Coordinates of C-alpha atoms in Angstrom, one line a residue:
Chain A
M119 CA 0.0 0.0 0.0
T120 CA 1.5 3.3 -1.0
A121 CA 1.4 6.2 1.4
R122 CA -1.4 7.8 -0.7
E123 CA -3.5 4.7 -0.7
E124 CA -3.1 4.5 3.0
A125 CA -4.2 8.1 3.5
L126 CA -7.2 7.5 1.3
A127 CA -8.2 4.4 3.1
G128 CA -7.9 6.3 6.3
A129 CA -10.1 9.0 4.9
Q130 CA -12.7 6.5 3.8
S131 CA -12.7 4.7 7.1
M132 CA -13.7 7.9 8.7
S133 CA -16.6 8.4 6.3
G134 CA -18.9 6.5 8.7
D135 CA -20.7 8.1 11.6
R136 CA -17.6 10.1 12.7
V137 CA -17.9 12.3 9.6
D138 CA -21.4 13.4 10.7
S139 CA -20.1 14.4 14.0
F140 CA -18.3 17.4 12.6
D141 CA -19.3 19.9 10.0
A142 CA -17.8 18.5 6.7
E143 CA -19.0 21.6 4.9
A144 CA -17.0 23.9 7.2
V145 CA -13.9 21.9 6.5
L146 CA -14.5 22.0 2.8
E147 CA -14.9 25.7 3.0
T148 CA -11.5 26.2 4.6
L149 CA -9.7 24.2 1.9
P150 CA -7.5 26.2 -0.5
V151 CA -8.4 24.0 -3.4
S152 CA -11.7 24.1 -5.2
V153 CA -13.9 21.2 -4.3
V154 CA -17.1 20.3 -6.1
V155 CA -19.3 17.5 -4.8
L156 CA -21.3 15.7 -7.5
D157 CA -24.5 13.8 -7.0
A158 CA -25.2 10.3 -8.4
H159 CA -25.8 11.7 -11.9
G160 CA -22.7 13.7 -12.0
A161 CA -24.3 17.0 -11.4
P162 CA -22.6 19.4 -9.0
C163 CA -24.6 19.6 -5.7
Q164 CA -22.2 21.3 -3.4
A165 CA -19.1 23.5 -3.8
N166 CA -16.7 25.2 -1.4
A167 CA -15.7 28.9 -1.6
P168 CA -12.7 28.5 -3.9
A169 CA -14.9 26.5 -6.3
R170 CA -17.7 29.0 -6.2
R171 CA -15.2 31.8 -6.9
L172 CA -13.8 29.8 -9.8
A173 CA -17.3 29.1 -11.1
S174 CA -18.2 32.8 -10.9
V175 CA -15.3 33.6 -13.1
V176 CA -16.3 30.9 -15.6
H177 CA -19.9 32.0 -15.8
S178 CA -22.0 34.8 -14.4
D179 CA -24.4 32.2 -13.0
I180 CA -22.5 30.2 -10.4
N181 CA -24.5 27.0 -10.9
Q182 CA -23.9 27.1 -14.6
G183 CA -20.2 27.9 -13.9
L184 CA -20.0 24.8 -11.6
K185 CA -21.5 22.7 -14.4
N186 CA -19.0 24.0 -16.8
L187 CA -16.2 23.2 -14.5
V188 CA -17.0 19.5 -14.4
A189 CA -18.9 19.2 -17.6
N190 CA -16.1 18.3 -20.0
S191 CA -15.1 15.6 -17.7
P192 CA -14.8 12.1 -19.0
L193 CA -14.2 11.1 -15.4
F194 CA -17.7 10.7 -14.4
I195 CA -19.4 7.8 -16.1
P196 CA -22.6 7.1 -14.2
G197 CA -23.3 3.6 -13.2
E198 CA -19.9 2.3 -13.8
S199 CA -18.2 0.6 -10.9
D200 CA -15.9 2.7 -8.9
I201 CA -13.3 0.0 -9.0
E202 CA -13.0 0.4 -12.7
H203 CA -11.7 3.9 -12.6
K204 CA -10.0 4.3 -9.3
D205 CA -8.5 7.7 -8.6
C206 CA -8.8 9.7 -11.7
E207 CA -7.2 12.8 -12.9
D208 CA -8.1 14.9 -15.9
R209 CA -7.0 18.2 -17.4
Y210 CA -8.8 20.3 -19.8
E211 CA -8.9 23.9 -20.8
C212 CA -11.3 26.2 -19.1
H213 CA -13.0 29.2 -20.8
A214 CA -14.9 32.0 -19.4
E215 CA -18.3 33.0 -20.7
D216 CA -16.8 35.4 -23.2
G217 CA -14.6 32.7 -24.6
R218 CA -11.5 34.0 -22.9
A219 CA -9.1 31.2 -21.8
L220 CA -8.8 31.1 -18.1
G221 CA -6.4 28.3 -17.7
V222 CA -6.3 24.6 -17.3
I223 CA -8.6 22.8 -14.9
R224 CA -7.0 19.9 -13.2
Q225 CA -9.9 17.7 -12.0
W226 CA -9.3 15.0 -9.5
R227 CA -11.7 12.4 -8.3
V228 CA -11.2 10.0 -5.5
A229 CA -12.4 6.5 -6.1
G230 CA -15.3 5.3 -4.0
A231 CA -16.5 8.7 -2.8
A232 CA -19.9 9.7 -3.8
G233 CA -18.6 12.3 -6.2
N234 CA -16.0 14.6 -4.6
T235 CA -14.3 16.2 -7.4
S236 CA -11.5 18.7 -6.7
C237 CA -10.8 21.2 -9.3
T238 CA -7.7 23.4 -9.5
L239 CA -7.0 26.0 -12.0
R240 CA -3.6 26.6 -13.4
P241 CA -2.7 29.1 -16.1
I242 CA -2.2 27.8 -19.6
R243 CA 1.3 27.0 -20.7
A244 CA 2.6 27.5 -24.2
E245 CA 2.5 23.8 -24.8
D246 CA -1.2 23.7 -23.9
K247 CA -2.1 26.3 -26.4
A248 CA 0.3 29.0 -27.6
E249 CA -2.0 31.7 -28.7
S250 CA -4.1 32.0 -25.6
A251 CA -1.2 32.1 -23.2
Q252 CA -2.2 35.2 -21.4
A253 CA -3.9 34.0 -18.3
S254 CA -3.5 35.8 -15.1
A255 CA -2.6 33.8 -12.0
L256 CA -4.4 36.4 -10.1
D257 CA -7.9 35.4 -11.3
G258 CA -9.8 33.7 -8.6
K259 CA -7.7 35.1 -5.8
S260 CA -9.3 37.2 -3.1
T261 CA -8.3 40.9 -2.9
S262 CA -6.1 40.4 0.1
E263 CA -4.3 37.4 -1.5
R264 CA -3.8 39.4 -4.6
Q265 CA -2.6 42.4 -2.6
S266 CA 0.0 40.4 -0.7
M267 CA 1.1 38.6 -3.8
I268 CA 1.7 41.9 -5.6
H269 CA 3.5 43.3 -2.6
A270 CA 5.7 40.2 -2.3
E271 CA 6.7 40.6 -5.9
K272 CA 7.3 44.2 -5.4
L273 CA 9.6 43.6 -2.5
A274 CA 11.4 40.9 -4.4
T275 CA 12.2 43.5 -7.1
V276 CA 13.4 45.9 -4.4
G277 CA 15.6 43.1 -3.1
Q278 CA 17.2 42.7 -6.5
L279 CA 17.6 46.5 -6.6
A280 CA 19.3 46.6 -3.2
A281 CA 22.8 46.1 -4.4
G282 CA 22.6 48.8 -7.0
M283 CA 20.9 51.0 -4.5
A284 CA 23.6 50.6 -1.9
H285 CA 26.2 51.6 -4.5
E286 CA 24.1 54.6 -5.5
I287 CA 23.7 55.8 -1.9
N288 CA 27.2 55.0 -0.9
N289 CA 28.9 57.3 -3.5
P290 CA 27.2 60.5 -2.3
I291 CA 27.8 59.6 1.3
C292 CA 31.4 59.0 0.5
Y293 CA 32.1 62.5 -0.9
V294 CA 29.8 64.4 1.5
Q295 CA 31.5 62.8 4.4
S296 CA 35.0 63.5 3.0
N297 CA 34.0 67.1 2.1
L298 CA 32.9 67.7 5.7
G299 CA 36.4 66.7 6.8
T300 CA 37.9 69.1 4.4
L301 CA 35.5 71.8 5.5
G302 CA 36.7 71.3 9.1
D303 CA 40.2 71.7 7.9
Y304 CA 39.4 74.9 6.0
L305 CA 37.5 76.3 8.9
N306 CA 40.5 75.8 11.2
K307 CA 42.7 77.7 8.9
L308 CA 40.2 80.5 8.5
F309 CA 39.8 80.8 12.3
G310 CA 43.5 80.8 12.6
L311 CA 43.6 83.8 10.2
I312 CA 41.0 85.6 12.2
E313 CA 42.9 85.1 15.4
L314 CA 46.1 86.3 13.8
S315 CA 44.4 89.4 12.4
E316 CA 43.0 90.2 15.8
Q317 CA 46.5 89.9 17.3
L318 CA 47.9 92.1 14.6
L319 CA 45.2 94.7 15.1
R320 CA 45.9 94.9 18.9
D321 CA 49.7 95.0 18.4
S322 CA 50.5 98.7 17.8
S323 CA 54.2 98.3 18.2
V324 CA 54.6 97.3 14.6
D325 CA 53.7 99.6 11.7
A326 CA 50.8 98.9 9.5
G327 CA 52.9 97.9 6.5
E328 CA 54.6 95.1 8.4
R329 CA 51.4 93.9 9.9
L330 CA 49.8 93.6 6.6
Q331 CA 52.8 91.8 5.3
S332 CA 52.8 89.2 8.0
F333 CA 49.1 88.7 7.5
E334 CA 49.7 88.2 3.8
Q335 CA 52.4 85.7 4.5
R336 CA 50.1 83.7 6.7
K337 CA 47.3 83.8 4.1
Q338 CA 49.7 82.4 1.6
A339 CA 50.9 79.6 3.9
D340 CA 47.4 78.6 4.7
D341 CA 46.4 78.5 1.0
Y342 CA 43.8 81.2 1.6
Q343 CA 43.3 81.7 -2.1
L344 CA 42.7 78.1 -2.7
I345 CA 40.2 77.8 0.1
A346 CA 38.3 80.8 -1.0
E347 CA 38.0 79.4 -4.5
D348 CA 37.1 75.9 -3.4
L349 CA 34.7 76.5 -0.6
P350 CA 31.6 77.3 -2.7
A351 CA 32.2 74.3 -4.9
L352 CA 32.7 72.1 -1.9
L353 CA 29.4 73.2 -0.4
E354 CA 27.5 72.9 -3.7
E355 CA 28.8 69.4 -4.4
S356 CA 27.9 68.3 -0.9
R357 CA 24.5 69.8 -1.0
E358 CA 23.9 68.0 -4.3
G359 CA 25.1 64.8 -2.8
V360 CA 22.7 65.0 0.1
E361 CA 19.9 65.8 -2.3
R362 CA 20.7 62.7 -4.3
I363 CA 20.5 60.5 -1.2
R364 CA 17.2 62.1 -0.3
Q365 CA 15.9 61.5 -3.7
I366 CA 16.9 57.8 -3.7
V367 CA 15.3 57.2 -0.4
Q368 CA 12.2 59.0 -1.4
N369 CA 11.9 57.0 -4.6
L370 CA 12.4 53.7 -2.8
R371 CA 9.8 54.6 -0.3
D372 CA 7.3 55.7 -2.9
F373 CA 7.9 52.4 -4.7
S374 CA 7.8 50.0 -1.8
R375 CA 4.8 51.5 -0.1
M376 CA 1.8 49.2 0.1
D377 CA -1.2 51.4 0.3
P378 CA -4.3 49.3 0.1
S379 CA -6.4 52.4 0.7
E380 CA -4.9 53.9 -2.4
N381 CA -7.3 53.8 -5.2
F382 CA -7.9 55.2 -8.6
R383 CA -7.2 58.8 -8.9
L384 CA -6.1 61.3 -11.5
F385 CA -2.4 61.1 -11.9
D386 CA 0.4 62.4 -14.1
I387 CA 1.7 59.3 -15.9
H388 CA 4.9 61.0 -16.7
R389 CA 5.6 61.5 -13.1
A390 CA 5.0 57.8 -12.4
I391 CA 7.5 57.0 -15.2
E392 CA 10.1 59.4 -14.0
T393 CA 10.0 58.2 -10.4
T394 CA 10.5 54.6 -11.5
L395 CA 13.1 55.5 -14.1
E396 CA 15.2 57.1 -11.3
I397 CA 15.3 53.8 -9.4
V398 CA 16.1 51.8 -12.5
R399 CA 18.8 54.2 -13.5
S400 CA 20.6 53.6 -10.2
L401 CA 20.2 49.9 -10.7
S402 CA 21.9 49.9 -14.1
G403 CA 24.7 52.0 -12.7
G404 CA 24.9 54.2 -15.8
R405 CA 25.4 51.3 -18.1
V406 CA 22.2 51.9 -20.0
R407 CA 21.1 55.1 -21.7
F408 CA 17.4 56.0 -21.0
A409 CA 15.6 58.5 -23.2
T410 CA 12.1 59.7 -22.8
Y411 CA 9.9 61.2 -25.5
F412 CA 6.9 62.5 -23.8
Q413 CA 3.9 64.0 -25.6
S414 CA 1.7 66.2 -23.5
L415 CA -0.8 63.8 -21.8
P416 CA -4.0 64.4 -19.9
L417 CA -4.1 63.2 -16.3
V418 CA -5.1 59.5 -16.2
E419 CA -7.4 57.9 -13.8
C420 CA -5.3 55.1 -12.4
N421 CA -3.7 53.5 -9.4
P422 CA -0.2 55.2 -9.5
T423 CA 1.5 52.7 -7.2
E424 CA 0.4 49.8 -9.3
L425 CA 1.4 51.5 -12.5
N426 CA 4.8 52.2 -11.0
Q427 CA 5.2 48.5 -10.6
V428 CA 4.3 47.8 -14.2
F429 CA 6.9 50.4 -15.4
M430 CA 9.4 49.0 -13.0
N431 CA 9.0 45.4 -14.2
I432 CA 9.3 46.4 -17.8
L433 CA 12.2 48.8 -17.3
V434 CA 14.2 46.4 -15.1
N435 CA 13.7 43.7 -17.7
A436 CA 14.8 46.1 -20.5
S437 CA 18.0 47.1 -18.6
H438 CA 18.8 43.4 -18.0
A439 CA 18.2 42.6 -21.7
V440 CA 20.6 45.2 -23.1
D441 CA 24.3 44.9 -23.4
V442 CA 27.0 47.5 -22.7
D443 CA 25.8 50.0 -25.2
G444 CA 22.2 49.7 -24.1
A445 CA 19.5 52.2 -24.9
V446 CA 16.0 52.2 -23.6
E447 CA 13.4 54.6 -25.0
I448 CA 10.1 55.5 -23.6
H449 CA 7.5 57.2 -25.8
T450 CA 4.1 58.4 -24.7
S451 CA 1.2 59.5 -26.9
V452 CA -2.5 60.3 -26.9
L453 CA -4.8 57.9 -28.8
D454 CA -8.3 57.7 -29.7
G455 CA -9.1 61.4 -29.7
G456 CA -7.9 61.9 -26.2
N457 CA -9.8 59.0 -24.7
S458 CA -6.8 56.8 -24.1
I459 CA -3.0 57.0 -24.0
S460 CA -0.2 54.8 -25.0
I461 CA 3.2 54.2 -23.5
R462 CA 5.8 52.5 -25.5
I463 CA 9.0 51.1 -23.9
S464 CA 11.6 49.8 -26.3
D465 CA 15.1 48.5 -25.8
N466 CA 17.8 47.5 -28.2
G467 CA 18.6 44.3 -26.2
S468 CA 18.7 40.6 -26.8
G469 CA 15.0 40.3 -27.8
M470 CA 12.9 37.1 -27.5
D471 CA 11.9 34.3 -29.8
E472 CA 8.2 33.6 -30.4
A473 CA 8.0 30.8 -27.9
T474 CA 9.3 33.0 -25.2
Q475 CA 7.0 35.9 -26.2
A476 CA 4.0 33.6 -25.9
R477 CA 4.8 32.8 -22.3
I478 CA 6.1 36.0 -20.8
F479 CA 2.8 36.9 -19.2
E480 CA 2.6 33.5 -17.6
P481 CA 3.1 33.5 -13.9
F482 CA 6.4 31.9 -12.7
F483 CA 7.7 31.9 -16.2
T484 CA 11.2 33.4 -16.2
T485 CA 14.3 33.3 -18.4
K486 CA 16.5 34.5 -15.6
E487 CA 18.6 32.4 -13.4
V488 CA 17.1 30.7 -10.4
G489 CA 16.8 33.2 -7.6
K490 CA 17.2 36.2 -10.0
G491 CA 13.6 36.6 -10.9
T492 CA 10.3 35.5 -9.4
G493 CA 8.7 35.1 -12.8
L494 CA 5.7 37.0 -11.5
G495 CA 6.6 40.5 -12.7
L496 CA 5.0 40.5 -16.1
S497 CA 2.0 38.4 -15.1
I498 CA 1.3 40.9 -12.3
S499 CA 1.8 43.7 -14.8
Y500 CA -0.7 42.1 -17.1
G501 CA -3.2 41.8 -14.2
I502 CA -2.7 45.4 -13.3
I503 CA -3.2 46.8 -16.8
N504 CA -6.2 44.5 -17.2
K505 CA -7.7 45.9 -14.0
H506 CA -7.2 49.4 -15.5
G507 CA -9.2 48.3 -18.6
G508 CA -6.0 48.7 -20.7
R509 CA -4.0 46.5 -22.9
I510 CA -0.3 45.4 -22.7
G511 CA 1.4 43.8 -25.7
V512 CA 4.9 42.9 -26.8
E513 CA 6.8 42.9 -30.0
S514 CA 10.3 41.4 -30.1
Q515 CA 12.9 40.2 -32.4
V516 CA 15.9 38.1 -31.3
G517 CA 19.0 40.3 -31.4
Q518 CA 17.0 43.4 -32.2
G519 CA 15.2 44.3 -29.1
T520 CA 11.8 44.3 -27.5
T521 CA 9.0 46.8 -27.4
F522 CA 6.2 46.8 -24.8
T523 CA 3.1 48.8 -25.6
I524 CA 0.6 49.7 -22.9
T525 CA -2.6 51.5 -23.7
L526 CA -4.7 52.9 -20.9
P527 CA -8.1 54.6 -21.0
V528 CA -8.0 58.1 -19.6
R529 CA -11.2 57.6 -17.6
Q530 CA -12.3 54.4 -15.9
E531 CA -15.7 52.9 -16.4
Q532 CA -17.8 53.4 -13.3
S533 CA -18.4 49.7 -12.8
R534 CA -14.7 48.9 -12.7
L535 CA -14.1 51.5 -10.1
E536 CA -16.8 50.0 -7.9
S537 CA -15.5 46.4 -8.3
S538 CA -12.0 47.4 -7.4
Chain B
M231 CA 45.4 73.6 -9.8
I232 CA 47.9 75.8 -8.1
E233 CA 51.4 74.5 -8.2
E234 CA 52.5 74.5 -4.6
S235 CA 56.0 75.7 -3.9
K236 CA 56.6 73.7 -0.7
S237 CA 59.9 72.0 -0.2
G238 CA 60.5 68.5 -1.4
H239 CA 59.3 66.2 -4.2
T240 CA 56.1 66.6 -6.2
F241 CA 54.2 63.4 -6.4
H242 CA 51.9 62.8 -9.3
I243 CA 48.8 60.9 -8.4
L244 CA 46.2 59.7 -10.9
V245 CA 42.7 59.3 -9.5
L246 CA 40.0 57.5 -11.6
D247 CA 36.3 57.4 -10.5
D248 CA 33.3 57.6 -12.7
E249 CA 31.8 60.3 -10.4
D250 CA 33.3 63.7 -10.6
P251 CA 32.4 64.7 -7.0
I252 CA 34.3 61.7 -5.7
V253 CA 37.4 62.7 -7.7
R254 CA 37.1 66.2 -6.3
A255 CA 36.6 65.2 -2.7
M256 CA 39.6 62.9 -2.9
T257 CA 41.7 65.6 -4.5
R258 CA 40.9 67.9 -1.6
V259 CA 41.9 65.2 1.0
L260 CA 45.2 64.5 -0.7
R261 CA 45.9 68.2 -1.1
R262 CA 45.7 68.7 2.6
M263 CA 48.1 65.8 3.4
P264 CA 49.8 66.4 6.7
E265 CA 53.4 67.5 6.1
E266 CA 54.8 65.2 8.8
W267 CA 53.6 62.2 6.8
L268 CA 55.0 63.1 3.5
D269 CA 58.0 65.1 2.5
G270 CA 56.6 66.7 -0.6
N271 CA 53.3 67.7 -2.1
C272 CA 50.7 65.8 -4.1
Q273 CA 49.6 66.8 -7.5
V274 CA 46.3 65.1 -8.2
H275 CA 45.2 64.4 -11.8
G276 CA 41.5 63.4 -11.7
Y277 CA 39.8 61.4 -14.5
Q278 CA 36.3 60.0 -15.0
D279 CA 37.0 58.2 -18.2
P280 CA 39.3 55.2 -18.1
D281 CA 40.5 55.7 -21.7
E282 CA 41.5 59.3 -20.9
A283 CA 43.3 58.1 -17.8
L284 CA 45.2 55.5 -19.8
A285 CA 46.2 58.1 -22.4
S286 CA 47.5 60.3 -19.6
L287 CA 49.5 57.3 -18.3
R288 CA 51.2 56.9 -21.6
D289 CA 52.0 60.6 -21.5
R290 CA 53.6 61.2 -18.1
S291 CA 55.1 59.3 -15.2
Y292 CA 52.9 58.7 -12.1
D293 CA 53.9 57.7 -8.6
L294 CA 50.5 56.4 -7.7
I295 CA 47.3 55.3 -9.4
I296 CA 44.0 55.3 -7.4
S297 CA 41.0 53.6 -9.1
D298 CA 37.4 52.7 -8.3
L299 CA 36.4 49.1 -9.1
R300 CA 32.9 49.5 -10.4
M301 CA 32.7 51.8 -13.4
P302 CA 30.2 51.7 -16.3
R303 CA 32.7 51.6 -19.2
M304 CA 35.6 49.5 -17.9
D305 CA 35.9 47.7 -14.6
G306 CA 38.6 48.7 -12.2
I307 CA 40.6 45.4 -12.4
S308 CA 41.0 45.5 -16.2
F309 CA 42.0 49.2 -16.0
L310 CA 44.6 48.4 -13.4
R311 CA 45.9 45.5 -15.5
Q312 CA 46.5 47.9 -18.3
T313 CA 48.2 50.4 -16.1
L314 CA 50.6 47.6 -15.0
A315 CA 51.6 47.2 -18.6
I316 CA 52.1 51.0 -19.1
Q317 CA 53.7 52.0 -15.8
P318 CA 54.8 48.9 -13.9
D319 CA 56.6 51.0 -11.3
A320 CA 53.6 53.1 -10.2
M321 CA 51.9 52.1 -7.0
R322 CA 48.3 51.1 -7.2
I323 CA 45.4 51.7 -4.7
V324 CA 41.8 50.5 -5.0
I325 CA 39.0 52.5 -3.6
S326 CA 35.7 50.5 -3.6
G327 CA 32.4 50.3 -1.9
Q328 CA 31.7 46.7 -2.7
A329 CA 34.8 44.5 -3.0
D330 CA 34.1 40.8 -2.7
L331 CA 36.9 38.3 -2.0
P332 CA 37.4 37.1 -5.5
T333 CA 37.7 40.7 -6.8
V334 CA 40.2 41.5 -4.0
M335 CA 42.2 38.4 -4.7
S336 CA 42.4 39.1 -8.5
A337 CA 43.3 42.7 -7.8
V338 CA 46.1 41.8 -5.5
N339 CA 47.5 38.9 -7.5
E340 CA 47.0 40.2 -11.0
T341 CA 47.6 43.9 -10.6
Q342 CA 49.7 44.2 -7.4
V343 CA 47.4 46.5 -5.6
F344 CA 49.2 48.1 -2.6
R345 CA 46.1 48.8 -0.6
F346 CA 42.3 48.5 -0.6
I347 CA 40.4 51.4 0.8
D348 CA 36.7 51.1 1.6
K349 CA 34.1 53.6 0.4
P350 CA 33.2 55.8 2.2
W351 CA 36.8 56.2 3.2
N352 CA 38.2 57.6 6.4
D353 CA 40.2 60.7 5.4
T354 CA 43.1 59.9 7.7
E355 CA 43.2 56.3 6.6
L356 CA 43.3 57.4 3.0
Q357 CA 46.0 60.0 3.6
M358 CA 48.1 57.4 5.5
G359 CA 47.7 54.8 2.8
V360 CA 48.6 57.3 0.1
A361 CA 51.6 58.6 2.1
Q362 CA 52.9 55.1 2.6
A363 CA 52.4 54.2 -1.0
L364 CA 54.3 57.4 -2.1
R365 CA 57.1 56.7 0.3
N366 CA 57.4 53.2 -1.0
S367 CA 57.4 54.4 -4.6
L368 CA 60.1 56.9 -3.6
L369 CA 62.2 54.2 -2.0
Q370 CA 61.8 52.0 -5.0
R371 CA 62.9 54.7 -7.3
E372 CA 65.9 55.5 -5.0
N373 CA 66.8 51.8 -4.9
R374 CA 66.7 51.6 -8.6
R375 CA 68.8 54.8 -8.9
L376 CA 71.4 53.4 -6.5
A377 CA 71.5 50.1 -8.2
D378 CA 72.1 51.9 -11.5
L379 CA 74.8 54.0 -9.9
V380 CA 76.5 50.9 -8.5
R381 CA 76.4 49.2 -11.9
E382 CA 77.8 52.3 -13.6
Q383 CA 80.6 52.6 -11.0
R384 CA 81.4 49.0 -11.3
S385 CA 81.9 49.2 -15.0
M386 CA 84.0 52.3 -14.5
I387 CA 86.1 50.4 -11.9
S388 CA 86.6 47.5 -14.2
R389 CA 87.6 49.9 -17.0
H390 CA 90.3 51.3 -14.7
E391 CA 91.5 47.9 -13.7
E392 CA 91.8 46.9 -17.3
A393 CA 93.9 50.0 -18.0
L394 CA 96.1 49.2 -15.1
R395 CA 96.6 45.6 -16.2
E396 CA 97.6 46.8 -19.7
L397 CA 100.1 49.2 -18.1
E398 CA 101.5 46.4 -15.9
A399 CA 101.9 44.1 -18.9
E400 CA 103.8 46.8 -20.8
S401 CA 106.0 47.8 -17.9
P402 CA 105.8 45.3 -15.0
G403 CA 105.8 46.9 -11.6
I404 CA 104.7 50.3 -12.9
T405 CA 101.4 50.1 -11.0
Q406 CA 103.2 49.3 -7.7
V407 CA 104.4 52.2 -5.6
K408 CA 107.0 51.5 -2.9
R409 CA 107.0 53.6 0.2
D410 CA 109.2 53.8 3.2
A411 CA 108.0 54.0 6.8
S412 CA 107.3 57.7 6.7
G413 CA 105.3 57.3 3.5
A414 CA 107.8 58.8 1.1
I415 CA 108.0 57.1 -2.3
L416 CA 111.1 55.1 -2.9
L417 CA 112.5 55.2 -6.3
D418 CA 114.8 52.4 -7.1
D419 CA 117.5 52.9 -9.7
S420 CA 116.5 49.6 -11.3
D421 CA 113.2 51.2 -12.2
F422 CA 115.0 53.3 -14.6
D423 CA 117.2 50.6 -16.0
E424 CA 115.8 50.8 -19.5
D425 CA 116.5 54.5 -19.9

């Protein structure tokens, strides 16, 4: 007996009177997987919360949705002996009402049970069907799950940025600190000169010409001329250094903030792009040239924090894709008579073949080394743009570069605002 | 930069960092080097571009090269490797904010780095490190000068000896001078036999 059979046997042995003694329905409700219980004819008669959520995505009528979930199943053949088809598993593609591919349903049925069928949804992979590969892992997740997933991904990005960030903050600290030391040295010399001039002023035994001469000598010895010339530059550079540190910290804070209360508001898209660009610039350490070509845009009704994350994901990927002489361009323009805007981010990097392009919006798909990327960035971006009622697309050619195009409506539909 | 007219040697130092404010801050620190640590003054030549720095290295002799490790166009190690080919005698110091062990090892083994200084640096530590490097370079130069001198003098001595031997062969005894107890030179009649 394998461990699984053992466990199943154990579960079945409990299905006597002991099951009745606790609330089986409550247990089902707490399960993270979708469970649909079928009656003797193979029709769904009971479903837990994840299953209902899944069904509601499949069809506006939950009952119809549940039927759709298990309908395609060859698993259930009424009347046949349970022994014939023990524990069965089946996978099939699942579509929403509007024909949009949601993912692949993995249906699992335990032999002997009246009809417990567990359904889990996983996103479609390229090998399942290449052209409909844009499923979001976030479908079917609750708002809080979604929020924490997005936040985790965001923090992972920040973690990858940390090394670049440390370098970026370290340099200004370095020269500001050193300049303060130099400033102390300069001040000592200047105070020394003031003391000397005071002494000379009080000393009336020497004539004015001599006093002036000894003062001049001391000035020369203390490099007065040099200090006077250098001091303004020193202060200016140090001030600029502190400003740079402040800016970096501010950007990082803007980016990593998780503000669930933040909602759709009118926002300047260019400002969102600039903020994110600052962070990515520091990550790439000057290796990549970034150029922005901004047309004047209307304020866009959006969630700025979420959009920042989308720009971040695309820009970080772009800066990873380019080589030493990398260039990334960002174009914005107004479309559709001012009703929507488009943002185009192109790089001259390594590009992607078609198989990769088909999968980039898939969750957990990554071409980076293990530990370098979560594989969630673009799938979350896809979800965010979707939520905004916009579209995100990619064009790429191996060795030529990649262009991401995002279009966003300027105003949100009222229903979308309410549902978010 | 004002050419300082203090006593002693003028040391030429090349500083390379991709950020201008860093180069300038370092220049300030080296310019106010305490006199008791270094007999001489430092002339700092700052560069942000590794290629310009290399061009300058082909142009004039430096006592010390200070370089950052992480730069966008050329990494510090390969820069230092090239300086080793151009000016093998110059001392090398690395200033870096994030040096991991493999980098440090390759810097020391491949480019003979004299010292690693952390970013942000401590001004005193930087001045001491630089002063020590410059004293070392001065000693090395002095050593080489003395060794050259010795070689030159040796060859002069051997030329003298050669001349003496030739004389001796021509007229045996001519290189020997006999003196009495008071130091006066004794001239024997036999020395003038041939005349």
